[in-house]
Coordinates of C-alpha atoms and ligand atoms in Angstrom, one line a residue:
M21 CA 10.8 -0.6 -8.6
K22 CA 10.2 -2.2 -5.2
D23 CA 12.7 -4.7 -4.0
K24 CA 11.3 -8.0 -5.1
T25 CA 13.6 -10.0 -2.7
S26 CA 11.9 -8.5 0.3
T27 CA 8.5 -9.1 -1.1
D28 CA 9.5 -12.8 -1.7
Q29 CA 10.8 -13.0 1.9
I30 CA 7.6 -11.6 3.3
A31 CA 5.5 -14.0 1.2
I32 CA 7.6 -17.0 2.2
R33 CA 7.5 -16.1 5.9
H34 CA 3.8 -15.6 5.8
F35 CA 3.2 -18.9 4.1
W36 CA 5.5 -20.7 6.5
R37 CA 3.5 -19.2 9.4
L38 CA 0.2 -20.3 8.0
C39 CA 1.5 -23.8 7.3
T40 CA 2.9 -24.3 10.8
Q41 CA -0.4 -23.2 12.3
H42 CA -1.8 -26.5 11.2
K43 CA 0.7 -28.4 13.5
R44 CA -0.4 -32.0 12.9
L45 CA -0.7 -31.6 9.2
F46 CA 2.6 -29.8 9.0
V47 CA 4.5 -32.3 11.0
F48 CA 3.2 -35.2 8.9
T49 CA 3.9 -33.3 5.7
G50 CA 7.4 -33.1 6.9
L51 CA 7.7 -36.9 6.3
I52 CA 7.7 -36.4 2.5
P53 CA 11.5 -36.2 2.3
I54 CA 11.7 -39.5 4.4
A55 CA 9.8 -41.3 1.7
G56 CA 12.0 -39.6 -0.9
V57 CA 15.1 -40.8 0.9
G58 CA 13.7 -44.3 1.1
I59 CA 13.2 -44.4 -2.7
G60 CA 16.2 -42.3 -3.6
V61 CA 18.9 -43.5 -1.2
V62 CA 18.1 -46.4 1.1
I63 CA 16.6 -48.7 -1.5
P64 CA 19.4 -48.2 -4.1
Y65 CA 21.9 -48.5 -1.2
L66 CA 20.5 -51.9 -0.1
T67 CA 20.2 -53.1 -3.7
G68 CA 23.8 -52.2 -4.2
K69 CA 24.8 -54.2 -1.1
I70 CA 22.9 -57.3 -2.3
I71 CA 24.4 -57.2 -5.8
G72 CA 27.8 -56.3 -4.4
S73 CA 27.8 -59.2 -2.0
L74 CA 27.2 -61.6 -4.9
A75 CA 30.8 -60.9 -5.9
V76 CA 32.0 -62.1 -2.5
P77 CA 31.0 -65.8 -2.1
G78 CA 29.6 -66.9 1.2
T79 CA 28.1 -63.5 2.2
D80 CA 24.7 -63.8 3.9
V81 CA 22.3 -61.6 1.8
A82 CA 19.2 -62.5 3.8
P83 CA 19.5 -59.5 6.2
Y84 CA 19.8 -57.1 3.3
I85 CA 16.7 -58.7 1.6
I86 CA 14.7 -58.4 4.8
A87 CA 15.9 -54.8 5.2
L88 CA 14.9 -54.1 1.6
I89 CA 11.4 -55.4 2.2
V90 CA 11.0 -53.5 5.4
V91 CA 12.3 -50.3 4.0
S92 CA 10.0 -50.6 0.9
V93 CA 6.9 -51.2 3.1
V94 CA 7.8 -48.3 5.4
T95 CA 8.5 -46.0 2.4
V96 CA 5.1 -46.8 0.9
V97 CA 3.3 -46.2 4.2
V98 CA 5.2 -43.0 5.0
N99 CA 4.6 -41.7 1.5
L100 CA 0.9 -42.3 1.9
V101 CA 0.6 -40.7 5.3
A102 CA 2.8 -37.7 4.3
F103 CA 0.9 -36.9 1.1
K104 CA -2.5 -37.4 2.7
N105 CA -1.5 -34.7 5.2
F106 CA 0.1 -32.4 2.6
F107 CA -3.0 -32.5 0.4
E108 CA -5.0 -31.6 3.4
L109 CA -2.7 -28.8 4.5
Q110 CA -2.4 -27.2 1.1
P111 CA -6.1 -26.4 0.5
R112 CA -6.6 -25.2 4.0
V113 CA -3.8 -22.7 3.6
M114 CA -5.1 -21.7 0.2
A115 CA -8.5 -21.1 1.7
S116 CA -7.0 -18.8 4.4
L117 CA -5.1 -16.9 1.6
D118 CA -8.2 -16.4 -0.4
N119 CA -10.0 -15.2 2.7
E120 CA -7.2 -12.8 3.6
A121 CA -7.1 -11.4 0.1
I122 CA -10.9 -10.8 -0.3
D123 CA -11.0 -9.4 3.3
R124 CA -8.4 -6.9 2.3
L125 CA -10.0 -5.9 -0.9
L126 CA -13.3 -5.3 0.9
K127 CA -11.6 -3.1 3.4
R128 CA -9.6 -1.0 0.9
G129 CA -11.0 2.4 0.3
A130 CA -12.6 4.0 -2.8
S131 CA -9.3 5.7 -3.8
F132 CA -7.7 2.3 -4.1
H133 CA -10.5 0.7 -6.1
N134 CA -10.9 3.7 -8.4
N135 CA -7.3 3.3 -9.5
R136 CA -7.5 -0.4 -10.2
I137 CA -9.0 -2.6 -12.9
S138 CA -11.2 -5.0 -11.1
G139 CA -10.4 -7.9 -13.5
K140 CA -6.8 -7.6 -12.6
L141 CA -7.6 -7.5 -8.9
V142 CA -9.5 -10.7 -9.4
S143 CA -6.5 -12.3 -11.1
D144 CA -4.2 -11.0 -8.3
V145 CA -6.5 -12.7 -5.7
S146 CA -6.7 -16.0 -7.5
D147 CA -2.9 -15.9 -8.2
Y148 CA -2.3 -15.6 -4.5
A149 CA -3.6 -19.0 -3.6
A150 CA -2.6 -20.6 -6.9
G151 CA 1.0 -19.2 -6.4
F152 CA 1.1 -20.7 -2.9
M153 CA 0.0 -24.1 -4.3
Q154 CA 2.8 -24.0 -6.9
L155 CA 5.3 -22.9 -4.3
S156 CA 4.4 -25.5 -1.8
N157 CA 4.4 -28.2 -4.4
A158 CA 7.9 -27.1 -5.5
F159 CA 9.1 -26.9 -1.9
F160 CA 7.6 -30.0 -0.3
I161 CA 7.5 -32.4 -3.3
D162 CA 10.6 -31.3 -5.2
T163 CA 13.0 -29.2 -3.2
V164 CA 13.1 -30.7 0.3
P165 CA 13.2 -34.4 -0.8
F166 CA 15.8 -33.5 -3.3
L167 CA 18.0 -31.8 -0.8
A168 CA 17.6 -34.7 1.7
V169 CA 18.5 -37.2 -1.0
V170 CA 21.5 -35.2 -2.1
V171 CA 22.9 -34.8 1.4
L172 CA 22.3 -38.3 2.6
G173 CA 23.5 -39.9 -0.6
I174 CA 26.7 -38.0 -0.5
V175 CA 27.2 -38.9 3.1
L176 CA 26.6 -42.6 2.4
V177 CA 29.0 -42.7 -0.6
S178 CA 31.7 -40.8 1.3
V179 CA 31.6 -43.3 4.2
S180 CA 32.8 -46.0 1.8
S181 CA 34.8 -43.9 -0.6
P182 CA 35.7 -40.3 0.3
L183 CA 37.0 -39.7 -3.2
L184 CA 33.7 -40.7 -4.9
G185 CA 31.9 -38.6 -2.3
L186 CA 34.0 -35.6 -3.2
V187 CA 33.3 -36.0 -6.9
L188 CA 29.6 -36.1 -6.1
L189 CA 29.8 -33.1 -3.8
A190 CA 31.6 -31.1 -6.4
M191 CA 29.1 -32.0 -9.1
T192 CA 26.1 -31.1 -7.0
S193 CA 27.5 -27.9 -5.6
L194 CA 28.6 -26.7 -9.0
V195 CA 25.3 -27.4 -10.7
I196 CA 23.3 -25.8 -7.9
A197 CA 25.5 -22.7 -7.8
S198 CA 25.5 -22.2 -11.6
T199 CA 21.7 -22.6 -11.7
I200 CA 21.2 -20.1 -9.0
R201 CA 23.5 -17.7 -10.8
F202 CA 21.6 -18.2 -14.0
R203 CA 18.2 -17.6 -12.4
R204 CA 19.5 -14.4 -10.7
R205 CA 20.7 -13.1 -14.0
M206 CA 17.2 -13.9 -15.4
K207 CA 15.4 -12.0 -12.7
P208 CA 14.8 -8.7 -14.5
H209 CA 13.4 -10.7 -17.4
R210 CA 11.1 -12.5 -15.1
I211 CA 9.8 -9.3 -13.6
A212 CA 9.2 -7.9 -17.0
R213 CA 7.3 -11.0 -18.0
Q214 CA 5.1 -10.7 -15.0
A215 CA 4.3 -7.1 -15.7
A216 CA 3.6 -7.9 -19.3
G217 CA 1.2 -10.7 -18.3
K218 CA -0.6 -8.4 -15.9
A219 CA -0.9 -5.7 -18.5
M220 CA -2.5 -8.1 -20.8
I221 CA -5.0 -9.3 -18.2
A222 CA -5.8 -5.7 -17.3
H223 CA -6.5 -5.0 -21.0
I224 CA -8.7 -8.0 -21.4
A225 CA -10.7 -7.1 -18.2
D226 CA -11.1 -3.4 -19.4
T227 CA -12.3 -4.4 -22.8
T228 CA -14.7 -7.0 -21.4
V229 CA -16.3 -4.5 -19.0
N230 CA -16.5 -1.9 -21.8
N231 CA -17.7 -4.4 -24.4
Q232 CA -20.7 -2.3 -25.2
T233 CA -18.6 0.8 -25.9
V234 CA -16.3 -1.2 -28.1
K235 CA -19.3 -2.3 -30.1
T236 CA -20.7 1.2 -30.2
F237 CA -17.6 2.6 -31.8
G238 CA -16.8 -0.5 -33.8
T239 CA -13.4 -0.7 -32.4
E240 CA -13.0 -4.5 -32.1
Q241 CA -10.1 -4.5 -34.5
H242 CA -8.4 -1.6 -32.6
E243 CA -8.8 -3.5 -29.3
L244 CA -7.6 -6.7 -31.0
A245 CA -4.5 -4.9 -32.3
R246 CA -3.9 -3.5 -28.9
H247 CA -4.2 -6.9 -27.4
G248 CA -1.9 -8.2 -30.1
E249 CA 0.8 -5.7 -29.1
L250 CA 0.6 -6.8 -25.4
A251 CA 0.5 -10.4 -26.3
S252 CA 3.4 -10.3 -28.6
R253 CA 5.5 -8.5 -26.0
L254 CA 4.6 -11.3 -23.6
L255 CA 5.4 -13.9 -26.2
W256 CA 8.7 -12.4 -27.0
L257 CA 9.7 -12.2 -23.3
R258 CA 8.6 -15.8 -22.8
M259 CA 10.5 -17.1 -25.8
N260 CA 13.6 -15.2 -24.6
D261 CA 13.3 -16.8 -21.2
W262 CA 12.8 -20.3 -22.7
R263 CA 15.6 -19.8 -25.1
A264 CA 18.0 -18.8 -22.3
M265 CA 16.7 -21.8 -20.3
A266 CA 17.3 -24.2 -23.1
K267 CA 20.9 -22.9 -23.4
D268 CA 21.4 -23.1 -19.7
G269 CA 19.9 -26.7 -19.7
A270 CA 22.4 -27.7 -22.4
K271 CA 25.3 -26.3 -20.4
R272 CA 24.1 -28.1 -17.3
L273 CA 23.6 -31.4 -19.2
S274 CA 27.1 -31.2 -20.6
G275 CA 28.5 -30.6 -17.2
L276 CA 26.6 -33.5 -15.7
L277 CA 27.7 -35.9 -18.4
L278 CA 31.3 -34.9 -17.9
F279 CA 31.0 -35.5 -14.2
Q280 CA 29.4 -38.9 -14.9
I281 CA 32.3 -39.9 -17.1
A282 CA 34.8 -38.6 -14.4
F283 CA 32.8 -40.5 -11.8
V284 CA 32.9 -43.8 -13.7
A285 CA 36.6 -43.4 -14.2
V286 CA 37.2 -42.9 -10.5
L287 CA 34.9 -45.7 -9.7
T288 CA 36.6 -48.2 -12.1
W289 CA 40.0 -47.2 -10.7
E290 CA 38.9 -47.6 -7.1
V291 CA 37.1 -51.0 -7.6
H292 CA 40.2 -52.2 -9.4
Q293 CA 42.2 -51.3 -6.3
N294 CA 39.7 -52.7 -3.9
P295 CA 37.0 -55.1 -5.2
A296 CA 35.1 -54.9 -1.9
L297 CA 34.1 -51.4 -3.0
L298 CA 31.9 -52.8 -5.7
A299 CA 28.7 -52.7 -3.5
T300 CA 29.3 -49.0 -2.8
G301 CA 30.2 -48.5 -6.5
I302 CA 26.9 -50.0 -7.7
F303 CA 24.9 -47.8 -5.3
A304 CA 27.0 -44.8 -6.0
F305 CA 26.5 -45.2 -9.7
S306 CA 22.7 -45.8 -9.7
Y307 CA 22.5 -42.9 -7.2
T308 CA 24.6 -40.7 -9.5
V309 CA 22.4 -41.4 -12.5
M310 CA 19.3 -40.5 -10.4
L311 CA 21.0 -37.4 -9.0
S312 CA 22.0 -36.2 -12.5
N313 CA 18.4 -36.6 -13.5
R314 CA 17.3 -34.5 -10.6
L315 CA 20.0 -31.9 -11.1
F316 CA 19.0 -31.6 -14.7
Q317 CA 15.5 -30.7 -13.5
I318 CA 16.8 -28.2 -10.9
G319 CA 16.4 -25.3 -13.4
N320 CA 12.8 -26.2 -13.8
I321 CA 12.2 -26.4 -10.1
M322 CA 13.7 -23.1 -9.5
R323 CA 11.8 -21.6 -12.3
Q324 CA 8.6 -23.0 -10.8
I325 CA 9.5 -21.4 -7.4
E326 CA 10.2 -18.1 -9.1
E327 CA 7.0 -18.1 -11.1
A328 CA 5.1 -18.9 -7.9
L329 CA 6.7 -16.0 -6.1
L330 CA 5.9 -13.7 -8.9
Q331 CA 2.3 -14.8 -8.8
V332 CA 2.0 -14.0 -5.1
A333 CA 3.9 -10.7 -5.3
P334 CA 1.0 -8.3 -6.2
M335 CA -1.2 -9.6 -3.4
T336 CA 1.7 -9.7 -0.9
E337 CA 2.5 -6.1 -1.7
M338 CA -1.1 -5.1 -1.4
L339 CA -1.3 -6.7 2.0
Q340 CA 1.7 -4.6 3.0
E341 CA -0.1 -1.4 2.1
D342 CA -2.1 0.4 4.7
V343 CA -5.9 0.4 4.5
E344 CA -6.9 3.9 3.6
I345 CA -9.7 4.4 6.1
V346 CA -9.6 2.5 9.4
D347 CA -11.6 2.8 12.6
D348 CA -9.7 4.3 15.6
P349 CA -8.9 1.6 18.2
G350 CA -11.9 1.3 20.4
A351 CA -13.9 3.8 18.3
P352 CA -17.5 4.2 19.7
E353 CA -20.6 3.6 17.6
L354 CA -22.3 6.7 16.2
D355 CA -25.4 7.6 18.0
A356 CA -27.5 9.4 15.4
H357 CA -30.5 10.1 17.6
S358 CA -31.7 13.2 15.7
G359 CA -29.7 13.3 12.5
K360 CA -28.2 16.8 12.6
V361 CA -25.4 17.0 10.1
S362 CA -22.7 19.7 10.0
F363 CA -19.7 20.3 7.7
Q364 CA -17.3 22.5 9.6
N365 CA -14.5 24.2 7.7
V366 CA -14.2 21.2 5.4
S367 CA -11.5 21.2 2.8
F368 CA -11.0 18.3 0.5
R369 CA -8.9 17.3 -2.4
Y370 CA -8.8 13.8 -4.0
L371 CA -5.5 12.2 -3.3
D372 CA -4.4 11.9 -6.8
A373 CA -5.6 15.3 -7.9
S374 CA -3.2 18.3 -8.2
S375 CA -3.1 20.8 -5.4
K376 CA -5.1 23.3 -7.4
D377 CA -7.9 20.8 -7.8
T378 CA -9.3 21.3 -4.4
V379 CA -13.0 20.3 -4.4
F380 CA -13.9 22.1 -1.1
E381 CA -12.1 24.8 0.8
N382 CA -13.5 25.7 4.2
L383 CA -17.0 24.6 3.4
N384 CA -19.6 25.1 6.1
I385 CA -23.0 23.6 6.0
T386 CA -25.4 22.8 8.8
V387 CA -28.4 20.6 8.3
A388 CA -30.8 20.7 11.3
A389 CA -32.2 17.5 12.6
G390 CA -35.1 16.4 10.3
E391 CA -34.4 19.1 7.8
K392 CA -34.8 18.3 4.1
I393 CA -32.1 19.8 1.9
G394 CA -32.0 20.0 -1.8
L395 CA -28.6 20.2 -3.4
V396 CA -28.2 21.6 -6.9
G397 CA -25.5 23.1 -9.0
P398 CA -23.5 22.7 -12.1
S399 CA -21.9 19.3 -13.0
G400 CA -18.6 18.8 -11.3
G401 CA -19.5 21.3 -8.6
G402 CA -18.8 18.7 -5.8
K403 CA -22.3 17.4 -4.9
T404 CA -21.4 13.7 -5.1
T405 CA -18.1 14.4 -3.4
L406 CA -20.0 15.9 -0.5
T407 CA -22.1 12.7 -0.1
K408 CA -18.9 10.6 -0.3
L409 CA -17.4 12.6 2.5
L410 CA -20.5 12.3 4.6
L411 CA -20.3 8.5 4.2
R412 CA -16.6 8.6 4.8
F413 CA -15.7 6.9 1.6
E414 CA -12.9 9.5 1.6
D415 CA -11.5 11.4 4.6
V416 CA -11.6 15.2 4.7
T417 CA -8.3 16.9 4.1
S418 CA -9.1 19.3 7.0
G419 CA -12.1 20.3 9.0
Q420 CA -14.7 18.1 10.4
I421 CA -18.0 16.5 9.5
A422 CA -20.3 15.8 12.5
I423 CA -23.5 13.9 12.9
D424 CA -25.3 14.9 16.1
E425 CA -22.1 16.6 17.3
Q426 CA -20.0 13.4 16.8
D427 CA -17.1 13.6 14.5
I428 CA -17.7 10.9 11.8
A429 CA -14.0 10.2 11.7
R430 CA -14.0 9.1 15.3
V431 CA -16.9 6.6 15.2
T432 CA -16.9 3.2 13.6
Q433 CA -17.5 3.2 9.9
A434 CA -20.1 0.5 10.2
S435 CA -22.2 2.5 12.6
L436 CA -21.8 5.7 10.5
R437 CA -22.9 3.9 7.3
Q438 CA -25.7 2.1 9.1
S439 CA -27.2 5.5 10.0
I440 CA -27.3 6.7 6.4
A441 CA -29.5 5.3 3.6
Y442 CA -27.7 6.2 0.4
V443 CA -28.8 6.0 -3.2
S444 CA -25.9 6.7 -5.4
Q445 CA -25.8 8.5 -8.7
E446 CA -25.1 5.3 -10.6
P447 CA -26.7 2.6 -8.5
L448 CA -25.0 -0.7 -9.2
L449 CA -26.6 -4.0 -8.4
F450 CA -25.2 -7.4 -7.6
H451 CA -25.4 -10.2 -10.1
R452 CA -28.0 -11.8 -7.9
S453 CA -31.8 -12.0 -7.7
I454 CA -33.9 -8.8 -7.4
R455 CA -35.1 -10.1 -4.0
E456 CA -31.5 -10.3 -2.7
N457 CA -30.6 -6.9 -4.2
I458 CA -33.5 -5.2 -2.3
A459 CA -32.9 -7.2 0.9
Y460 CA -29.3 -5.9 0.8
G461 CA -30.7 -2.8 2.6
N462 CA -31.5 -5.1 5.6
V463 CA -30.4 -8.7 5.3
D464 CA -32.8 -9.7 8.0
A465 CA -35.9 -8.4 6.1
T466 CA -38.8 -10.7 5.6
D467 CA -40.3 -11.3 2.1
E468 CA -43.2 -9.1 3.1
Q469 CA -40.9 -6.2 4.0
V470 CA -39.0 -6.7 0.7
L471 CA -42.3 -6.6 -1.2
G472 CA -43.5 -3.5 0.8
A473 CA -40.3 -1.6 -0.1
A474 CA -40.6 -2.6 -3.7
K475 CA -44.2 -1.3 -3.8
K476 CA -43.2 2.0 -2.2
A477 CA -40.5 2.4 -4.8
S478 CA -42.9 1.7 -7.6
A479 CA -40.9 -1.3 -8.5
H480 CA -43.3 -4.1 -7.7
E481 CA -45.2 -3.8 -10.9
F482 CA -42.3 -4.2 -13.3
I483 CA -40.7 -6.8 -11.1
T484 CA -43.7 -9.1 -11.3
K485 CA -43.7 -8.8 -15.1
L486 CA -40.1 -10.1 -15.3
P487 CA -39.8 -13.8 -16.2
N488 CA -38.8 -14.9 -12.8
G489 CA -40.3 -12.1 -10.8
Y490 CA -38.3 -11.4 -7.6
E491 CA -36.0 -14.2 -8.4
T492 CA -34.8 -12.7 -11.7
V493 CA -31.0 -12.3 -11.7
V494 CA -30.2 -8.8 -12.9
G495 CA -26.8 -9.3 -14.6
E496 CA -23.5 -7.9 -13.7
R497 CA -24.0 -4.4 -12.1
G498 CA -27.7 -4.8 -13.0
V499 CA -27.2 -4.4 -16.7
K500 CA -30.3 -6.4 -17.5
L501 CA -32.6 -3.7 -16.0
S502 CA -33.3 -0.3 -17.5
G503 CA -31.7 2.7 -15.8
G504 CA -35.0 3.7 -14.2
Q505 CA -35.7 0.2 -13.0
R506 CA -32.2 0.0 -11.4
Q507 CA -32.9 3.3 -9.6
R508 CA -36.1 2.0 -8.2
I509 CA -34.5 -1.2 -6.9
A510 CA -31.8 1.0 -5.3
I511 CA -34.6 3.2 -3.7
A512 CA -36.4 0.1 -2.4
R513 CA -33.1 -1.0 -0.9
A514 CA -32.7 2.3 0.8
I515 CA -36.3 2.3 2.0
L516 CA -35.7 -1.1 3.7
K517 CA -32.6 0.3 5.5
E518 CA -34.6 2.6 7.7
A519 CA -31.7 4.9 8.6
P520 CA -32.2 8.3 10.2
I521 CA -30.4 10.1 7.4
L522 CA -31.3 9.8 3.8
V523 CA -29.0 10.8 1.0
L524 CA -30.3 10.6 -2.6
D525 CA -27.8 11.5 -5.4
E526 CA -29.8 11.9 -8.6
A527 CA -31.9 8.9 -7.4
T528 CA -34.8 9.5 -9.8
S529 CA -32.9 11.1 -12.7
A530 CA -33.6 8.2 -15.1
L531 CA -37.3 8.1 -14.4
D532 CA -39.9 9.7 -16.6
S533 CA -41.9 12.5 -14.9
A534 CA -44.9 10.4 -14.3
S535 CA -42.9 7.6 -12.6
E536 CA -40.9 10.2 -10.7
K537 CA -44.1 11.7 -9.4
L538 CA -45.3 8.3 -8.2
I539 CA -42.0 7.7 -6.3
Q540 CA -41.9 11.2 -5.1
S541 CA -44.8 10.6 -2.8
A542 CA -43.1 7.5 -1.5
L543 CA -39.9 9.4 -0.9
T544 CA -41.7 12.2 0.8
E545 CA -43.2 9.6 3.1
L546 CA -39.8 8.0 3.6
M547 CA -38.2 11.4 4.4
K548 CA -40.7 12.0 7.2
D549 CA -38.9 12.3 10.5
K550 CA -35.6 12.0 8.7
T551 CA -32.8 14.3 7.8
A552 CA -32.6 14.3 4.0
L553 CA -30.0 15.4 1.5
V554 CA -31.4 15.2 -2.0
I555 CA -29.3 16.0 -5.1
A556 CA -31.1 16.7 -8.3
H557 CA -30.6 18.4 -11.6
R558 CA -34.3 18.2 -12.3
L559 CA -35.3 21.1 -10.0
S560 CA -39.0 20.0 -9.7
T561 CA -37.6 17.1 -7.7
I562 CA -36.3 19.3 -4.9
Q563 CA -38.7 22.2 -5.2
K564 CA -40.5 21.4 -2.0
M565 CA -37.5 20.9 0.2
D566 CA -37.1 23.0 3.4
R567 CA -34.0 24.5 2.0
I568 CA -32.0 24.4 -1.2
L569 CA -28.3 24.9 -1.5
V570 CA -26.7 25.8 -4.7
L571 CA -23.2 24.4 -4.9
D572 CA -20.8 25.8 -7.5
E573 CA -17.1 25.0 -7.6
G574 CA -17.2 23.7 -4.1
K575 CA -18.9 26.7 -2.6
V576 CA -22.4 27.2 -1.4
I577 CA -23.4 30.2 -3.5
E578 CA -27.1 30.3 -2.7
D579 CA -29.1 29.1 0.3
G580 CA -32.8 29.3 0.9
T581 CA -36.2 28.0 0.0
H582 CA -37.4 27.6 -3.6
K583 CA -39.3 30.9 -3.4
E584 CA -36.4 32.8 -1.7
L585 CA -34.0 31.6 -4.3
L586 CA -36.3 32.6 -7.2
A587 CA -36.7 36.0 -5.6
K588 CA -32.9 36.3 -5.4
D589 CA -32.7 36.0 -9.2
G590 CA -29.4 34.2 -9.1
L591 CA -28.1 31.0 -10.5
Y592 CA -31.0 28.9 -9.2
A593 CA -33.6 31.3 -10.7
K594 CA -31.7 31.0 -14.0
L595 CA -31.7 27.2 -13.9
W596 CA -35.4 27.2 -13.0
A597 CA -36.3 29.5 -15.8
H598 CA -34.4 27.2 -18.2
Q599 CA -36.2 24.0 -17.0
S600 CA -39.6 25.4 -16.7
G601 CA -39.4 27.2 -20.0
G602 CA -39.6 30.6 -18.3
F603 CA -42.7 29.6 -16.5
I604 CA -42.4 29.9 -12.8
E605 CA -44.6 27.4 -11.0
E606 CA -46.2 28.4 -7.7
Ligands
ATP448 N1 -12.4 9.7 -7.5 C1 -12.0 10.9 -7.9 N2 -10.8 11.2 -8.1 C2 -10.4 12.4 -8.5 N3 -11.2 13.4 -8.8 C3 -12.5 13.2 -8.7 C4 -13.0 11.9 -8.3 N4 -14.4 12.0 -8.3 C5 -14.7 13.2 -8.6 N5 -13.6 14.0 -8.9 C6 -13.6 15.4 -9.3 O1 -14.2 16.2 -8.2 C7 -15.0 17.2 -8.8 C8 -16.4 17.1 -8.2 O2 -17.0 16.0 -8.7 P1 -18.5 15.5 -8.2 O3 -18.7 14.1 -8.7 O4 -18.6 15.7 -6.7 O5 -19.4 16.5 -9.0 P2 -21.0 16.6 -9.0 O6 -21.3 17.9 -8.5 O7 -21.6 15.4 -8.3 O8 -21.3 16.5 -10.5 P3 -22.5 15.9 -11.3 O9 -23.6 16.8 -11.2 O10 -22.0 15.8 -12.7 O11 -22.8 14.6 -10.7 C9 -15.0 17.0 -10.3 O12 -14.0 18.0 -10.8 C10 -14.4 15.6 -10.5 O13 -13.6 15.5 -11.6
MG449 MG1 -22.6 13.8 -9.0

């Protein structure tokens, strides 16, 4: 396991830097302990002086009363100013943290997201800012004022009575030290608790996303039982922690009470020796009661700090990791003037796959500018992977992919992806309106352009029949649309993009033959003057392409026009015979 201390330190340093960036807010927030000292030390001290002086007839108490009023007013004002600034500082830093987290998640590559459950990621992001809030509360509201009160109080008491000061110092140090030791001992439990909590969230997210599958297989009870196991583990870990905390609290309380008794004994003895010490004594005593109260709470404060650090740990660690795919410094923009695409000696293996699972080995494909290529082959042959490499969702293991003689790994990712209109095998939509989903292809598109693209993609008709037309919100990932409708929205989105290279991965697979024919003419129109790479299992879709490549186990095993491949009587001819029922269309 990674060293948690260093993660904690990184998080704390980072938060500190963000807080101090807001100079004015930070400085005024720094006044919080002053108010704390006013309430916790100066006011009890002055009250002690006033009451103490009653025992000495003829003492002028007026200055003390005036001081008491002044200090009270100042404390109230400082408190107000300090908290006003703190509550302005805190949400600002939280906003930066949210921003930083989402920015990183957006930049992380496919291999990162493929290995994560999105629901857990969402919880990591929200925990990041929430953890900071808890940590800053514990630090600014509890810890710093507490330390200020302790230090000042002990100093004030020691000035009048070093012996009483010593008793206080001993009590405070012992309680703090034993609490720190206790919390250290509890650390492995805390980490286990965090992991158990996250495992539970991951399971909830996974079952929610796959809710339909759960229903299909009637496995609600199975999932509930699985949740029960995870939940009871968390429950057990929490109870263990709280039980240990209760024990530690009892120990601390006994220690504190013992000290208080010792303190009263020393105080009685000292005042007996020197009645002038009564004032200090009264202050010291009220102070000790207050301090004991706080010291009793210290376990809780430390626990709050630890919980907060645990909350921010996943995101902190994620921010330490490198982003998979980054632009070279000063990388130029891709200039895709003609749209020639070439794969040169490309080898590729998914990062988490074993070395024998190489998808491509020294693959060479050249697509001339404006050429329309059909890509077919058995499932798992690497067709989709090929498109992912072209879009640089993954980097090639070796070799090079070039567009118009420019290595795609050396140009900016934004310019590369801007040059390619891509319809993926499983087009996913945003939980937003249809209009927004289509306009995603070009955020500056006018309503007319959106409408035009929808018409070309044969989507206009079904859209206008929806209850809210173009304003209909399509559900998470587009679940409220049929597969074919989703595909047509994705095609409309690609049409709107107007990129020189078009990549369609089974873009019309969910459409009936009649609808496909309708779209086909729009797609043919769209492909005009463009380089196109069209993947399809339904061979009629790609029959008219300039060239068809048959990809099997990462290798191009056949390459030619529909007619040439039929004449070759290889895999393509076999697939064609299957699909056309033996009838070979002209
Ligand atoms: N993210 C991934 N991580 C690891 N392996 C992967 C990943 N995606 C795909 N693969 C593997 O790479 C190989 C090629 O998959 P790919 O999706 O490119 O096939 P395909 O030709 O598009 O198949 P289909 O016709 O079914 O869409 C498969 O063996 C698959 O299991
Ligand atoms: Mg595929």
